[in-house]
Coordinates of C-alpha atoms in Angstrom, one line a residue:
M1 CA 145.2 103.6 110.0
S2 CA 142.3 102.5 112.3
V3 CA 138.7 103.1 111.2
I4 CA 136.5 104.6 113.9
K5 CA 133.1 103.0 113.8
K6 CA 130.2 105.4 114.1
E7 CA 128.3 104.8 117.3
V8 CA 124.5 104.4 116.8
A9 CA 121.8 104.5 119.4
V10 CA 119.8 101.6 120.7
L11 CA 116.2 102.6 120.3
K12 CA 113.8 102.5 123.3
N13 CA 110.2 101.4 123.6
Y14 CA 107.5 104.0 124.3
I15 CA 105.4 102.9 127.3
D16 CA 103.1 104.9 129.5
G17 CA 104.3 108.2 128.0
K18 CA 108.0 107.4 128.6
W19 CA 110.9 106.1 126.6
V20 CA 112.1 103.0 128.4
E21 CA 114.8 100.4 127.6
S22 CA 113.7 97.0 126.6
L23 CA 114.2 94.2 129.1
S24 CA 116.1 92.3 126.3
S25 CA 119.7 92.8 125.6
Q26 CA 119.3 91.5 122.0
T27 CA 119.3 94.1 119.2
M28 CA 119.1 94.2 115.5
N29 CA 120.7 96.6 113.0
V30 CA 118.5 99.2 111.3
L31 CA 120.1 99.8 107.9
N32 CA 119.7 102.3 105.1
P33 CA 118.8 100.1 102.1
A34 CA 120.5 102.4 99.6
T35 CA 123.8 102.6 101.4
N36 CA 123.7 99.9 104.1
E37 CA 124.7 102.6 106.5
E38 CA 123.8 101.6 110.1
L39 CA 121.1 104.0 111.4
A40 CA 120.3 102.6 114.8
N41 CA 119.9 99.4 116.7
V42 CA 116.4 98.2 117.5
P43 CA 115.7 96.1 120.6
I44 CA 114.2 92.6 120.1
S45 CA 111.8 93.0 123.0
T46 CA 110.3 90.3 125.1
K47 CA 106.8 89.3 126.1
E48 CA 107.5 91.0 129.4
D49 CA 108.0 94.3 127.5
V50 CA 104.6 93.6 125.8
D51 CA 102.9 93.1 129.2
R52 CA 104.3 96.4 130.5
A53 CA 102.8 98.2 127.5
V54 CA 99.5 96.4 127.8
Q55 CA 99.2 97.2 131.5
A56 CA 99.9 100.9 130.8
A57 CA 97.3 100.8 128.0
K58 CA 94.8 99.1 130.3
A59 CA 95.2 101.6 133.0
A60 CA 94.9 104.5 130.6
S61 CA 91.8 103.0 129.1
K62 CA 89.8 103.6 132.3
T63 CA 89.8 107.4 131.7
W64 CA 90.4 107.6 127.9
K65 CA 87.2 105.7 127.1
K66 CA 85.3 108.3 129.1
T67 CA 87.0 111.2 127.5
P68 CA 84.4 113.2 125.5
V69 CA 84.6 112.3 121.8
P70 CA 85.1 116.0 120.7
K71 CA 88.0 116.3 123.1
R72 CA 89.6 113.2 121.5
A73 CA 89.1 114.8 118.1
R74 CA 90.8 118.0 119.1
I75 CA 93.9 116.1 120.1
L76 CA 93.8 114.4 116.6
Y77 CA 93.4 117.8 114.9
K78 CA 96.5 119.0 116.7
Y79 CA 98.3 115.8 115.8
H80 CA 97.4 116.4 112.1
T81 CA 98.8 119.9 112.3
L82 CA 102.1 118.6 113.8
L83 CA 102.4 115.9 111.1
S84 CA 101.7 118.5 108.4
D85 CA 104.3 120.8 109.8
N86 CA 106.9 118.0 109.8
H87 CA 105.9 116.6 106.4
E88 CA 109.3 116.9 104.8
E89 CA 111.2 115.5 107.8
L90 CA 108.9 112.5 107.9
A91 CA 109.3 111.8 104.2
K92 CA 113.1 112.0 104.5
L93 CA 112.9 109.5 107.4
V94 CA 110.9 107.1 105.3
V95 CA 113.5 107.4 102.5
Q96 CA 116.3 106.8 105.0
E97 CA 115.0 103.6 106.6
N98 CA 112.8 102.2 103.9
G99 CA 114.7 103.3 100.8
K100 CA 111.8 104.4 98.6
S101 CA 112.0 107.6 96.5
Y102 CA 111.4 111.0 98.2
K103 CA 108.5 111.6 95.9
E104 CA 106.8 108.3 96.9
A105 CA 107.7 108.9 100.6
Y106 CA 106.2 112.4 100.5
G107 CA 103.0 110.8 99.0
E108 CA 103.0 108.2 101.7
V109 CA 103.1 110.9 104.4
Q110 CA 100.1 112.5 102.7
R111 CA 98.2 109.3 102.7
G112 CA 98.9 109.0 106.4
L113 CA 97.7 112.5 107.0
E114 CA 94.4 111.6 105.2
C115 CA 93.9 108.8 107.7
V116 CA 94.3 111.2 110.6
E117 CA 91.9 113.6 108.9
F118 CA 89.3 110.8 108.7
A119 CA 89.8 110.0 112.4
C120 CA 89.3 113.7 113.3
G121 CA 85.6 113.1 112.3
A122 CA 85.2 111.0 115.5
P123 CA 82.1 112.8 116.7
T124 CA 80.3 111.8 113.5
L125 CA 81.9 108.4 113.2
M126 CA 81.0 107.4 116.7
M127 CA 77.3 108.3 116.3
G128 CA 74.8 105.6 117.0
E129 CA 71.3 105.1 115.6
T130 CA 67.8 105.4 117.0
L131 CA 64.3 104.4 115.9
S132 CA 61.2 105.6 117.6
G133 CA 58.2 103.4 117.8
I134 CA 59.6 99.9 117.0
A135 CA 56.5 98.8 118.7
E136 CA 53.8 100.5 120.7
E137 CA 55.4 102.9 123.1
I138 CA 58.8 101.3 122.6
D139 CA 61.9 102.9 121.1
S140 CA 65.3 101.4 120.3
E141 CA 68.8 103.0 120.3
M142 CA 72.3 101.9 119.3
F143 CA 75.4 103.3 120.9
R144 CA 79.1 102.6 120.0
Y145 CA 81.7 101.8 122.7
P146 CA 85.4 101.1 122.5
L147 CA 86.8 97.6 122.7
G148 CA 89.5 98.5 125.3
V149 CA 93.2 97.7 124.5
V150 CA 93.9 97.0 120.9
A151 CA 97.2 96.2 119.0
G152 CA 98.7 96.9 115.6
I153 CA 101.5 95.0 113.9
T154 CA 102.8 96.9 110.9
P155 CA 105.2 96.2 107.9
F156 CA 108.3 97.8 106.6
N157 CA 107.0 99.0 103.3
F158 CA 104.7 101.8 104.5
P159 CA 106.2 102.8 107.9
M160 CA 104.1 106.0 108.0
M161 CA 100.8 105.2 106.3
V162 CA 100.0 101.8 107.8
P163 CA 100.4 102.7 111.5
L164 CA 98.2 105.7 110.7
W165 CA 95.6 103.4 109.3
M166 CA 95.4 102.0 112.8
F167 CA 96.1 103.9 115.9
P168 CA 94.5 107.3 115.1
L169 CA 91.1 105.8 114.4
A170 CA 91.4 103.3 117.2
V171 CA 92.1 106.0 119.8
A172 CA 89.4 108.3 118.2
C173 CA 87.0 105.5 119.0
G174 CA 88.1 105.5 122.6
N175 CA 90.5 102.5 122.6
T176 CA 94.1 102.5 123.9
F177 CA 96.8 101.1 121.6
V178 CA 100.0 99.0 121.5
L179 CA 102.0 99.3 118.2
K180 CA 104.5 96.8 117.1
P181 CA 106.3 98.4 114.0
S182 CA 108.5 96.5 111.7
E183 CA 112.0 96.0 113.1
R184 CA 113.3 97.1 109.7
T185 CA 111.7 100.6 110.0
P186 CA 111.4 101.6 113.6
L187 CA 112.6 105.2 113.4
L188 CA 109.4 106.6 111.9
A189 CA 107.2 104.8 114.5
N190 CA 109.1 106.5 117.3
R191 CA 108.8 109.9 115.6
L192 CA 105.0 109.3 115.3
A193 CA 104.8 108.6 119.0
E194 CA 106.8 111.8 119.8
L195 CA 104.5 114.0 117.8
F196 CA 101.4 112.4 119.3
T197 CA 102.8 113.1 122.8
E198 CA 103.4 116.7 121.7
A199 CA 99.7 116.8 120.5
G200 CA 98.6 116.1 124.0
I201 CA 97.7 112.4 124.0
P202 CA 97.5 111.1 127.6
Q203 CA 100.1 108.7 128.9
G204 CA 99.4 105.1 128.0
V205 CA 97.0 105.7 125.2
L206 CA 99.6 104.9 122.6
N207 CA 102.5 102.6 123.3
V208 CA 105.3 101.3 121.0
V209 CA 107.1 98.0 121.5
H210 CA 109.9 97.1 119.1
G211 CA 110.8 93.5 118.4
A212 CA 110.1 90.4 116.3
H213 CA 108.4 87.1 116.9
D214 CA 108.2 87.3 120.7
V215 CA 106.4 90.7 120.5
V216 CA 103.9 89.4 117.9
N217 CA 103.2 86.3 120.0
G218 CA 103.0 88.4 123.1
L219 CA 100.3 90.6 121.6
I220 CA 98.4 87.7 120.2
E221 CA 98.4 85.7 123.4
H222 CA 97.8 88.6 125.9
Q223 CA 94.4 88.2 127.5
D224 CA 93.9 92.0 127.9
I225 CA 94.1 92.7 124.2
A226 CA 90.7 92.7 122.6
A227 CA 91.7 93.1 118.9
V228 CA 94.7 92.8 116.6
S229 CA 95.2 94.7 113.3
F230 CA 97.9 93.3 111.1
V231 CA 99.6 94.1 107.7
G232 CA 102.3 91.8 106.4
S233 CA 103.1 88.7 104.4
Q234 CA 100.5 86.0 103.7
P235 CA 101.9 83.2 105.9
V236 CA 102.2 85.5 108.8
A237 CA 98.8 87.1 108.2
K238 CA 97.2 83.7 108.3
Y239 CA 99.1 82.8 111.5
V240 CA 98.1 86.0 113.2
Y241 CA 94.5 85.6 112.2
E242 CA 94.2 82.0 113.3
K243 CA 96.1 82.4 116.6
S244 CA 94.4 85.7 117.5
A245 CA 90.9 84.4 116.7
S246 CA 91.5 81.3 118.7
Q247 CA 92.2 83.6 121.6
G248 CA 88.8 85.2 121.1
K249 CA 90.2 88.4 119.7
R250 CA 88.7 90.5 116.9
V251 CA 91.2 90.4 113.9
Q252 CA 91.9 92.1 110.6
A253 CA 94.9 90.7 108.8
L254 CA 96.0 92.1 105.5
S255 CA 98.4 89.9 103.6
G256 CA 100.0 89.3 100.2
A257 CA 98.9 90.1 96.6
K258 CA 99.4 89.2 93.0
N259 CA 97.8 92.1 91.2
H260 CA 96.9 91.7 87.5
H261 CA 96.8 94.6 85.0
V262 CA 94.9 93.7 81.8
V263 CA 95.8 95.6 78.7
M264 CA 93.1 95.5 76.0
P265 CA 93.9 96.0 72.3
D266 CA 92.2 99.4 72.3
A267 CA 94.2 100.8 75.3
D268 CA 96.4 103.8 75.0
I269 CA 99.7 102.0 74.8
D270 CA 101.9 104.9 76.0
K271 CA 99.7 105.8 79.0
A272 CA 99.2 102.2 80.0
A273 CA 102.9 101.5 79.9
D274 CA 103.6 104.6 82.1
H275 CA 101.1 103.5 84.7
I276 CA 102.3 99.9 84.7
I277 CA 106.0 101.0 85.0
S278 CA 105.2 103.2 88.0
S279 CA 103.0 100.6 89.6
A280 CA 105.4 97.7 89.1
F281 CA 108.7 99.4 89.9
G282 CA 107.9 102.2 92.2
S283 CA 108.9 101.4 95.8
A284 CA 110.9 98.6 94.1
G285 CA 107.7 96.7 93.8
Q286 CA 107.4 96.4 97.6
R287 CA 103.8 97.3 98.0
C288 CA 100.7 95.1 98.2
M289 CA 99.0 97.1 95.4
A290 CA 101.9 96.9 93.0
C291 CA 101.4 95.5 89.5
S292 CA 103.1 92.2 89.4
A293 CA 101.4 90.5 86.4
V294 CA 100.3 92.1 83.1
V295 CA 97.8 90.2 80.9
V296 CA 98.3 91.3 77.3
V297 CA 95.1 90.7 75.4
G298 CA 95.6 89.8 71.7
E299 CA 98.7 90.3 69.7
N300 CA 100.1 93.6 71.0
E301 CA 103.8 93.6 70.4
P302 CA 103.9 97.4 70.2
F303 CA 102.8 97.6 73.9
V304 CA 105.4 95.0 75.0
N305 CA 108.1 96.9 73.2
T306 CA 107.0 100.2 74.7
L307 CA 106.9 98.7 78.1
K308 CA 110.5 97.4 77.8
K309 CA 111.8 100.6 76.3
K310 CA 110.4 102.6 79.3
A311 CA 111.9 100.1 81.7
D312 CA 115.2 100.5 80.0
E313 CA 115.0 104.3 80.6
L314 CA 114.2 104.0 84.3
C315 CA 116.5 105.9 86.7
I316 CA 117.7 103.7 89.5
G317 CA 119.5 104.8 92.7
N318 CA 119.2 106.5 96.0
G319 CA 115.6 107.8 96.7
M320 CA 116.9 111.3 97.6
D321 CA 117.8 111.8 93.9
D322 CA 114.9 113.6 92.3
E323 CA 115.1 111.6 89.0
V324 CA 115.0 108.2 90.7
L325 CA 111.9 105.9 90.5
L326 CA 113.5 102.5 91.1
T327 CA 115.0 102.3 94.6
P328 CA 116.6 99.4 96.6
V329 CA 114.8 96.5 98.1
I330 CA 114.7 96.5 101.9
R331 CA 117.5 94.0 102.6
S332 CA 120.2 92.0 100.8
E333 CA 118.4 88.8 101.9
H334 CA 115.3 90.0 100.2
R335 CA 117.2 90.6 97.0
D336 CA 118.8 87.1 97.2
R337 CA 115.3 85.7 97.5
T338 CA 114.2 87.6 94.4
L339 CA 117.2 86.3 92.5
N340 CA 116.1 82.8 93.2
Y341 CA 112.7 83.6 91.7
I342 CA 114.3 84.9 88.6
E343 CA 116.3 81.7 88.2
K344 CA 113.1 79.8 88.8
G345 CA 111.3 81.7 86.0
L346 CA 114.1 80.8 83.6
Q347 CA 114.0 77.2 84.6
E348 CA 110.3 77.0 84.1
G349 CA 110.5 78.4 80.6
A350 CA 109.6 82.1 80.9
S351 CA 111.4 84.5 78.5
L352 CA 113.5 87.1 80.3
I353 CA 113.2 90.2 78.1
R354 CA 114.7 92.6 80.6
D355 CA 117.3 91.3 83.1
G356 CA 117.5 93.7 86.1
R357 CA 120.5 91.8 87.5
K358 CA 122.9 93.9 85.4
E359 CA 122.3 97.0 87.5
M360 CA 123.6 95.1 90.5
D361 CA 127.1 95.4 89.2
E362 CA 126.7 99.1 88.7
L363 CA 125.2 99.8 92.2
K364 CA 127.1 97.6 94.6
E365 CA 126.7 99.7 97.7
G366 CA 123.0 99.2 98.3
N367 CA 120.4 96.5 97.8
F368 CA 119.6 97.3 94.2
L369 CA 118.0 95.2 91.5
G370 CA 117.0 96.7 88.2
A371 CA 113.6 96.4 86.5
T372 CA 113.1 92.8 85.5
I373 CA 110.5 91.7 83.0
F374 CA 109.5 88.1 82.0
D375 CA 107.3 87.5 78.9
H376 CA 105.2 84.5 77.9
V377 CA 104.7 83.5 81.5
T378 CA 101.9 80.9 82.0
P379 CA 99.6 80.8 85.0
E380 CA 101.1 77.6 86.5
M381 CA 104.7 79.1 86.7
T382 CA 106.0 80.0 90.2
I383 CA 106.6 83.6 89.2
A384 CA 103.0 83.9 88.1
K385 CA 101.5 82.5 91.3
E386 CA 103.7 83.7 94.2
E387 CA 104.1 87.2 95.5
M388 CA 107.7 88.3 95.1
F389 CA 107.5 91.8 96.5
A390 CA 110.2 93.0 94.2
P391 CA 110.8 94.9 90.9
V392 CA 109.9 91.8 88.8
L393 CA 107.0 91.9 86.3
S394 CA 105.4 88.9 84.5
L395 CA 103.7 89.2 81.1
L396 CA 101.0 86.7 80.4
R397 CA 99.2 86.4 77.0
A398 CA 95.4 86.1 76.6
D399 CA 93.1 85.8 73.6
D400 CA 90.3 87.9 75.1
L401 CA 89.0 89.5 78.2
D402 CA 87.3 86.2 79.3
D403 CA 90.7 84.5 79.4
A404 CA 92.3 87.4 81.3
L405 CA 89.5 87.3 83.9
E406 CA 90.1 83.6 84.3
Y407 CA 93.8 84.2 85.1
I408 CA 92.6 86.6 87.9
R409 CA 90.0 84.2 89.1
K410 CA 92.6 81.4 89.5
S411 CA 94.9 83.5 91.6
R412 CA 94.8 82.7 95.3
F413 CA 95.2 86.4 96.0
G414 CA 92.6 89.1 95.4
N415 CA 93.9 92.5 96.5
G416 CA 93.7 94.5 93.3
A417 CA 93.4 94.4 89.5
T418 CA 93.3 97.1 86.7
L419 CA 91.9 97.2 83.2
Y420 CA 93.3 99.5 80.5
T421 CA 90.7 100.2 77.8
K422 CA 88.3 102.7 76.2
D423 CA 85.5 100.1 75.8
A424 CA 82.6 100.7 78.3
K425 CA 81.3 97.2 77.8
A426 CA 84.7 95.8 78.8
V427 CA 84.8 98.0 81.8
R428 CA 81.4 96.8 83.0
Q429 CA 82.4 93.1 82.5
F430 CA 85.6 93.7 84.3
R431 CA 83.9 95.4 87.2
E432 CA 81.4 92.6 87.6
E433 CA 83.7 89.6 87.1
A434 CA 87.2 90.5 88.2
D435 CA 87.8 88.5 91.4
A436 CA 89.5 91.1 93.5
G437 CA 88.5 93.7 96.1
M438 CA 90.0 96.9 94.6
L439 CA 89.7 97.5 90.9
G440 CA 91.2 100.2 88.7
I441 CA 90.2 101.4 85.3
N442 CA 93.2 103.0 83.6
V443 CA 94.7 103.5 87.0
G444 CA 98.0 102.0 88.0
V445 CA 97.5 101.7 91.8
P446 CA 93.8 101.4 92.6
A447 CA 94.3 101.9 96.4
T448 CA 91.4 103.4 98.2
M449 CA 91.3 106.7 100.1
A450 CA 91.0 106.7 103.9
F451 CA 87.3 107.1 104.0
F452 CA 86.8 103.8 102.0
P453 CA 87.8 100.3 103.2
F454 CA 91.0 98.8 101.9
S455 CA 89.1 95.7 100.8
G456 CA 91.3 92.8 99.6
W457 CA 89.7 89.4 98.9
K458 CA 90.8 85.7 99.1
D459 CA 94.2 85.2 100.6
S460 CA 94.9 88.9 100.5
F461 CA 92.8 89.4 103.7
Y462 CA 91.8 87.4 106.8
G463 CA 88.9 88.7 108.8
D464 CA 85.5 90.3 108.3
M465 CA 86.1 94.1 108.7
H466 CA 88.7 95.8 106.7
V467 CA 90.9 98.8 107.6
N468 CA 89.8 102.4 107.0
G469 CA 86.4 103.9 106.4
K470 CA 83.2 102.6 108.1
D471 CA 84.8 99.1 108.3
G472 CA 87.6 100.6 110.5
V473 CA 85.0 102.3 112.8
N474 CA 83.1 99.0 113.1
F475 CA 86.3 97.1 113.8
F476 CA 87.4 99.4 116.6
T477 CA 83.9 99.6 118.3
R478 CA 81.3 97.4 119.7
K479 CA 77.6 98.2 119.7
K480 CA 75.1 98.3 122.6
M481 CA 71.4 98.2 121.9
I482 CA 68.9 99.9 124.3
T483 CA 65.2 99.1 124.0
S484 CA 63.0 101.4 126.1
R485 CA 59.3 101.2 127.0
F486 CA 57.5 104.4 128.0
D487 CA 54.0 103.4 129.0
F488 CA 54.8 102.3 132.6

C-alpha cells in the first residue's frame, strides 16, 4: 500500500504589499516540534530578494515619513484590534510551529499586543523638547525624525513577541521596515503581515523576507538600511553588531544569557521552587530570561528535594494539552546538542540528580527532553558557563550572598538574575551588586513590560540603545536641533 505524502505550501515573501515568490529555488522544511509534521516549506531567499524588499521600503519611506503621526497611530490601533480579535488563532500558530504550551503562547501573544499598545502612543512618543531663552532672544527646539529603512532579524523562540518589539514602534516613528523572521517559525510572521495589511498599512512600509545567512548578510550589507535590530544567539549577535556597525548602521543586538536565581535560607521553599520550575522548564528552557542556574545559599537540602520532586511531577508533551508545561525543543539537532552538554556535565564531575533523557524513550515522536537537573555544579564547569537554551538546570552551592553575587559577576552574560528572600537588607545588596540588567525579587521571569527597556548587560547585549520603552524610541529616531534668534 503506497503512502500519499501530504503536499505543503512553499511560503512567499511579502514585498511592497504583495506575496511574491523568492528568487531562490532552495527551501527548508518547517516542522511541528511536537510531532515533526511538515507544516510548510520556507524559501531560503537571496540577497537579490533582500534588495527588492529594501527598494520597496525605500520608495514607501518617501510618503510614510511625512504621514501625520496621529494617522500612523490610528493604523496601529486598528492593528491592535485585529491582533486581539485573532488572539487564539495566533497562540495556536505559535504552538504549532514553535512547540511551546498554549498557555505560554497565549501569554506571548499578550506581550506582543502590549508592544503594539505602546507604539500606539506615537504622538506622545515622537514629541520633541523646547527651551525658551537659552540666551538673550534665543530659543532652542528638538524634533524627532525617522531613520528611513530599518531591518529586524528575529529568533524562533518568540515568533510573535519579538517581531512586535520591533516593527510596530519602528513604523510608528515613521520608518519603513524589512523583517527577516527565523526560518524555523515563519508562519506567524506571515500572519502578522497579513493582519497589518488588513489594518491599512501602506504598501512597502512592512516587508518580510524569509531565509538564512544570505538574507542576514544582505540586510547588514545593504547601503540603504540605516539600522538593524537583532535577537538571537551570542555568536550571531556579536557578528551582526560588528558587521552592521562597520557599515555605519545603528545596531541593537540582543544575545544569550545564563540567568542565576539565588535562593536564600529564609526563602519560601515551595514558592521559590514553583517559580524556578516554571522559569527553567517553561518553553523547554528556550528563552533568554529562563532560569538556567540556581545558587543555593547555605545548607538547604529541603529546597533541593522540593525542586526535584516538583520536576518529577511535571507534565511533558504536546503544547495543546492543557496540563503540559514542558514542551519539545525546536529541532532534533538542538536536542542532540543538549545531550552533549549533559554528557559534558557528567564528565566534569557534576551530580545528575534528575535525568531528563528517560522521557525521550516515552515520547519518541517529537523533540522531547525531560527536566534535567545537575547538583554540585561549580562555576568553571561548561554547563555553568554556556547557554544551553534547553530544559537543563544547574545547582551551584554558596556559603552566603556575597559568594552568590560573585558567581553572577563572573558570568560573561548579564541578562537577568533573581533573588528569593524575605530579607530587605539582602534585597538591597542584590539590587546594588548583581551584575545583570534585569533583576527579580521573588519573581521567576523578571522580563520587563513594553514601556521599559529590555536591558541586558555584558555579552547579553551589543549596542547602546535597548529594545522597547524610551530606548526603542531613541533607537528608531534621530534628533534635529533648531536654534532660533528673534531680535533681528
